[in-house]
Amino acid sequence: MAREDQRDQEHPRYRERPSRLDGAVVWTLDVPPGRRQAARSVLPDGCMDLIWTAGRLIVAGPDTHAFPVDPRDRGSCAAIRFGPGTAPVLLGVPAYELRDHRVELADLWPRTTVRELTGRIDRAADPATALENFALGRAADTGPPDPLTAAVADRLRRGRSVASTAAETGLGPRQLHRRSLAAFGYGPKTLARILRLQRALALIHTGLPYAEAAYRAGCTDQAHLAREMRDLAGTTLGAHFGRYEASAAANSETPQPSGSSTTA
């Protein structure tokens, strides 16, 4: 066996692809039998996930800080990551009820319904595709998310201010906050901070220096980005990207299950 092939079988492997559901991503994590992952945390990204693992369906709510993942709970899994504001319509639960939580789908829906769905995914040759097909069917039944909150997420993702977003969508401050809580799990200012941090991290991944990435993402300066990284991710830029580089060198998984970035 080639050394590279052996290494692939010894390390967890993360993969993702765009979903056929608008704005969503399908991801899988394959963990070799008997191997436990190192402890890590998932960074907030404004999204929610539906995760199938070991015959269970788990909903990952929107995070306001780095969420620690217990290595005992992260074996091989398949999941769909919903864009900001999408999952509450599909699940029938306001996002703020799931903020900073991981809950069994059976705690939200009738257990017989979840048992039948879980069994269907368990038996599927490709659990990720089976999960995606379920989400597509569910979306067809429930309809699209609120177009106003979709517009809010789109504008904040592109770096617009909360004030200009409110004006452009015709929502007053209280109405914007109320709709944001239901759709995203927190107010528009928190969502804007999280999306700005994700923009900065994505820019740094392309090779931009910290200061330039901070400026392009909408931070005042590099110090502002560093503070946001500590507040939202619980780590530093250097520690985060140092771990990312070490992970890539070891041919481990590409980070980022259930979130756009992970940290040690």
Short mmCIF file of C-alpha atoms in Angstrom, two decimals:
data_model
loop_
_atom_site.label_atom_id
_atom_site.label_comp_id
_atom_site.label_asym_id
_atom_site.label_seq_id
_atom_site.Cartn_x
_atom_site.Cartn_y
_atom_site.Cartn_z
CA MET A 1 0.00 0.00 0.00
CA ALA A 2 1.33 3.45 -0.89
CA ARG A 3 2.23 5.63 2.08
CA GLU A 4 -0.32 8.25 1.00
CA ASP A 5 -3.10 5.67 0.78
CA GLN A 6 -2.28 4.33 4.23
CA ARG A 7 -2.30 7.84 5.66
CA ASP A 8 -5.72 8.48 4.11
CA GLN A 9 -7.11 5.46 5.94
CA GLU A 10 -5.57 6.46 9.26
CA HIS A 11 -6.84 10.07 9.41
CA PRO A 12 -10.37 11.49 9.46
CA ARG A 13 -11.45 12.83 6.10
CA TYR A 14 -13.80 15.78 5.74
CA ARG A 15 -15.51 16.53 2.43
CA GLU A 16 -18.18 18.98 1.39
CA ARG A 17 -20.09 19.98 -1.74
CA PRO A 18 -22.77 22.52 -2.63
CA SER A 19 -26.26 21.17 -2.03
CA ARG A 20 -29.10 21.13 -4.50
CA LEU A 21 -30.95 23.04 -1.78
CA ASP A 22 -30.28 26.71 -2.34
CA GLY A 23 -27.63 28.11 0.01
CA ALA A 24 -26.89 24.79 1.71
CA VAL A 25 -23.79 22.60 1.85
CA VAL A 26 -23.64 18.81 2.18
CA TRP A 27 -20.69 17.53 4.20
CA THR A 28 -19.36 14.22 5.42
CA LEU A 29 -16.74 13.18 7.94
CA ASP A 30 -15.24 9.70 7.70
CA VAL A 31 -13.41 8.56 10.85
CA PRO A 32 -11.48 5.26 10.67
CA PRO A 33 -12.79 2.57 13.03
CA GLY A 34 -11.23 2.74 16.47
CA ARG A 35 -9.83 6.23 15.94
CA ARG A 36 -10.90 9.15 18.12
CA GLN A 37 -10.54 12.72 17.04
CA ALA A 38 -8.67 15.31 19.03
CA ALA A 39 -10.75 17.80 20.98
CA ARG A 40 -11.71 20.83 18.92
CA SER A 41 -14.24 23.62 18.72
CA VAL A 42 -16.47 24.76 15.88
CA LEU A 43 -16.45 28.47 15.10
CA PRO A 44 -19.74 30.37 14.70
CA ASP A 45 -20.81 30.92 11.10
CA GLY A 46 -24.49 31.92 11.22
CA CYS A 47 -25.58 28.49 9.99
CA MET A 48 -27.48 25.52 11.39
CA ASP A 49 -26.80 21.85 10.60
CA LEU A 50 -28.78 18.63 10.54
CA ILE A 51 -26.31 15.85 11.33
CA TRP A 52 -26.73 12.09 10.94
CA THR A 53 -24.31 10.03 12.99
CA ALA A 54 -24.45 6.55 14.48
CA GLY A 55 -28.17 6.19 13.85
CA ARG A 56 -29.03 9.58 15.34
CA LEU A 57 -30.20 12.86 13.88
CA ILE A 58 -28.89 15.95 15.66
CA VAL A 59 -29.64 19.60 15.06
CA ALA A 60 -26.73 21.99 15.57
CA GLY A 61 -28.17 25.37 16.44
CA PRO A 62 -26.65 28.76 15.60
CA ASP A 63 -23.59 29.52 17.72
CA THR A 64 -22.56 32.79 19.32
CA HIS A 65 -19.13 31.47 20.34
CA ALA A 66 -16.83 28.58 19.61
CA PHE A 67 -18.69 25.36 20.39
CA PRO A 68 -16.58 22.55 21.92
CA VAL A 69 -17.05 19.18 20.22
CA ASP A 70 -16.69 16.17 22.48
CA PRO A 71 -14.45 13.67 20.61
CA ARG A 72 -16.74 10.87 21.83
CA ASP A 73 -19.61 12.47 19.88
CA ARG A 74 -17.77 13.00 16.60
CA GLY A 75 -17.51 9.75 14.71
CA SER A 76 -18.27 9.31 11.02
CA CYS A 77 -21.25 11.41 10.02
CA ALA A 78 -23.15 13.03 7.15
CA ALA A 79 -24.83 16.39 7.38
CA ILE A 80 -26.42 19.29 5.59
CA ARG A 81 -25.48 22.83 6.62
CA PHE A 82 -28.27 25.32 6.04
CA GLY A 83 -27.54 28.94 5.19
CA PRO A 84 -28.49 31.64 7.71
CA GLY A 85 -32.25 31.85 8.20
CA THR A 86 -33.11 28.68 6.27
CA ALA A 87 -33.32 25.89 8.85
CA PRO A 88 -36.02 27.33 11.16
CA VAL A 89 -38.61 27.13 8.38
CA LEU A 90 -37.69 23.52 7.58
CA LEU A 91 -37.61 22.47 11.23
CA GLY A 92 -40.60 24.49 12.39
CA VAL A 93 -38.63 25.86 15.34
CA PRO A 94 -37.44 29.47 15.81
CA ALA A 95 -33.66 29.68 15.72
CA TYR A 96 -33.33 31.39 19.10
CA GLU A 97 -34.67 28.25 20.81
CA LEU A 98 -31.64 26.32 19.48
CA ARG A 99 -28.99 29.00 19.97
CA ASP A 100 -25.71 27.52 21.29
CA HIS A 101 -27.28 24.06 21.58
CA ARG A 102 -27.08 20.63 19.97
CA VAL A 103 -30.37 18.73 20.29
CA GLU A 104 -31.80 15.46 19.07
CA LEU A 105 -34.30 15.93 16.24
CA ALA A 106 -36.54 13.57 18.21
CA ASP A 107 -36.80 16.27 20.89
CA LEU A 108 -38.31 18.63 18.30
CA TRP A 109 -40.43 16.29 16.17
CA PRO A 110 -42.61 13.24 16.87
CA ARG A 111 -40.35 10.31 17.70
CA THR A 112 -42.08 7.97 15.25
CA THR A 113 -41.38 10.43 12.40
CA VAL A 114 -37.74 10.76 13.38
CA ARG A 115 -37.35 7.01 13.84
CA GLU A 116 -38.65 6.37 10.32
CA LEU A 117 -36.40 9.06 8.84
CA THR A 118 -33.34 7.84 10.72
CA GLY A 119 -33.94 4.29 9.57
CA ARG A 120 -34.24 5.42 5.97
CA ILE A 121 -30.90 7.24 6.16
CA ASP A 122 -29.29 4.32 8.03
CA ARG A 123 -30.21 1.98 5.18
CA ALA A 124 -29.18 4.32 2.38
CA ALA A 125 -26.10 3.54 0.33
CA ASP A 126 -25.22 7.23 0.53
CA PRO A 127 -26.54 8.76 3.78
CA ALA A 128 -25.48 12.28 2.75
CA THR A 129 -27.60 12.15 -0.41
CA ALA A 130 -30.51 10.61 1.51
CA LEU A 131 -30.33 13.46 4.02
CA GLU A 132 -30.19 16.01 1.21
CA ASN A 133 -33.21 14.43 -0.49
CA PHE A 134 -35.14 14.69 2.76
CA ALA A 135 -34.23 18.38 3.09
CA LEU A 136 -35.31 19.05 -0.50
CA GLY A 137 -38.65 17.35 0.07
CA ARG A 138 -39.16 19.18 3.32
CA ALA A 139 -38.38 22.52 1.63
CA ALA A 140 -40.95 21.78 -1.06
CA ASP A 141 -43.57 21.24 1.66
CA THR A 142 -42.71 24.23 3.86
CA GLY A 143 -41.85 26.76 1.16
CA PRO A 144 -38.98 29.28 1.13
CA PRO A 145 -37.77 31.25 4.14
CA ASP A 146 -39.00 34.77 4.81
CA PRO A 147 -37.72 36.84 1.83
CA LEU A 148 -37.06 39.82 4.09
CA THR A 149 -34.77 37.90 6.44
CA ALA A 150 -33.13 36.30 3.40
CA ALA A 151 -32.42 39.82 2.15
CA VAL A 152 -31.03 40.76 5.57
CA ALA A 153 -28.63 37.79 5.55
CA ASP A 154 -27.53 38.56 2.00
CA ARG A 155 -26.77 42.20 2.75
CA LEU A 156 -24.93 41.47 5.98
CA ARG A 157 -22.95 38.73 4.24
CA ARG A 158 -21.80 41.32 1.70
CA GLY A 159 -20.67 43.64 4.48
CA ARG A 160 -23.52 46.15 4.60
CA SER A 161 -24.14 47.85 7.93
CA VAL A 162 -27.10 46.93 10.10
CA ALA A 163 -28.52 50.44 9.70
CA SER A 164 -28.36 50.38 5.90
CA THR A 165 -29.73 46.83 5.85
CA ALA A 166 -32.72 47.91 7.92
CA ALA A 167 -33.35 50.88 5.65
CA GLU A 168 -33.02 48.84 2.45
CA THR A 169 -35.37 46.11 3.66
CA GLY A 170 -37.90 48.55 5.14
CA LEU A 171 -37.70 47.01 8.62
CA GLY A 172 -37.67 49.14 11.75
CA PRO A 173 -35.08 48.34 14.44
CA ARG A 174 -37.47 46.36 16.65
CA GLN A 175 -38.99 44.44 13.76
CA LEU A 176 -35.54 43.66 12.33
CA HIS A 177 -34.36 42.39 15.71
CA ARG A 178 -37.48 40.25 16.25
CA ARG A 179 -37.30 38.66 12.81
CA SER A 180 -33.57 38.10 13.15
CA LEU A 181 -34.01 36.25 16.44
CA ALA A 182 -36.47 33.85 14.84
CA ALA A 183 -34.48 33.36 11.64
CA PHE A 184 -30.84 33.49 12.79
CA GLY A 185 -31.00 32.91 16.54
CA TYR A 186 -29.63 36.33 17.48
CA GLY A 187 -29.91 39.98 16.52
CA PRO A 188 -28.56 41.46 13.29
CA LYS A 189 -25.50 42.98 14.99
CA THR A 190 -24.34 39.58 16.20
CA LEU A 191 -24.95 38.03 12.78
CA ALA A 192 -23.01 40.87 11.14
CA ARG A 193 -20.03 40.28 13.47
CA ILE A 194 -20.03 36.53 12.81
CA LEU A 195 -20.24 36.92 9.04
CA ARG A 196 -17.52 39.58 9.09
CA LEU A 197 -15.21 37.24 11.00
CA GLN A 198 -15.89 34.49 8.49
CA ARG A 199 -15.09 36.86 5.61
CA ALA A 200 -11.79 37.76 7.24
CA LEU A 201 -10.84 34.13 7.85
CA ALA A 202 -11.69 33.22 4.25
CA LEU A 203 -9.49 36.07 3.00
CA ILE A 204 -6.60 34.97 5.20
CA HIS A 205 -6.97 31.43 3.84
CA THR A 206 -6.24 32.87 0.38
CA GLY A 207 -2.91 34.19 1.61
CA LEU A 208 -3.75 37.79 2.48
CA PRO A 209 -1.92 39.30 5.48
CA TYR A 210 -4.00 39.72 8.61
CA ALA A 211 -4.15 43.51 8.35
CA GLU A 212 -5.31 43.53 4.74
CA ALA A 213 -7.87 40.79 5.37
CA ALA A 214 -9.21 42.73 8.35
CA TYR A 215 -9.63 45.88 6.25
CA ARG A 216 -11.29 44.09 3.33
CA ALA A 217 -13.65 42.20 5.65
CA GLY A 218 -14.86 45.44 7.23
CA CYS A 219 -12.89 45.57 10.49
CA THR A 220 -11.40 48.85 11.64
CA ASP A 221 -7.90 47.36 11.74
CA GLN A 222 -6.01 44.17 12.59
CA ALA A 223 -6.45 44.76 16.32
CA HIS A 224 -10.23 44.89 15.81
CA LEU A 225 -10.12 41.55 13.99
CA ALA A 226 -7.97 40.06 16.75
CA ARG A 227 -10.52 41.12 19.39
CA GLU A 228 -13.38 39.64 17.37
CA MET A 229 -11.43 36.39 17.00
CA ARG A 230 -10.96 36.16 20.77
CA ASP A 231 -14.58 37.09 21.53
CA LEU A 232 -16.28 34.84 18.97
CA ALA A 233 -13.76 32.03 18.47
CA GLY A 234 -12.03 31.93 21.84
CA THR A 235 -8.58 31.82 20.26
CA THR A 236 -6.06 33.92 18.37
CA LEU A 237 -5.48 34.21 14.65
CA GLY A 238 -2.01 32.72 15.03
CA ALA A 239 -3.25 29.71 17.00
CA HIS A 240 -6.14 29.12 14.61
CA PHE A 241 -4.08 29.19 11.44
CA GLY A 242 -1.20 27.35 13.04
CA ARG A 243 -3.50 24.47 13.78
CA TYR A 244 -5.00 24.63 10.29
CA GLU A 245 -1.55 24.35 8.70
CA ALA A 246 -0.54 21.49 10.97
CA SER A 247 -3.77 19.67 10.13
CA ALA A 248 -3.18 20.06 6.39
CA ALA A 249 0.41 18.89 6.70
CA ALA A 250 -0.73 15.76 8.52
CA ASN A 251 -3.29 15.06 5.78
CA SER A 252 -6.04 15.20 8.36
CA GLU A 253 -9.55 16.39 7.57
CA THR A 254 -10.09 19.73 5.94
CA PRO A 255 -11.66 21.70 8.76
CA GLN A 256 -14.76 22.54 9.14
CA PRO A 257 -17.60 20.25 10.04
CA SER A 258 -20.69 22.05 11.32
CA GLY A 259 -19.23 25.46 10.86
CA SER A 260 -16.97 27.27 8.49
CA SER A 261 -13.89 26.92 10.64
CA THR A 262 -12.61 24.93 13.57
CA THR A 263 -10.04 25.60 16.19
CA ALA A 264 -8.10 23.39 18.55
#
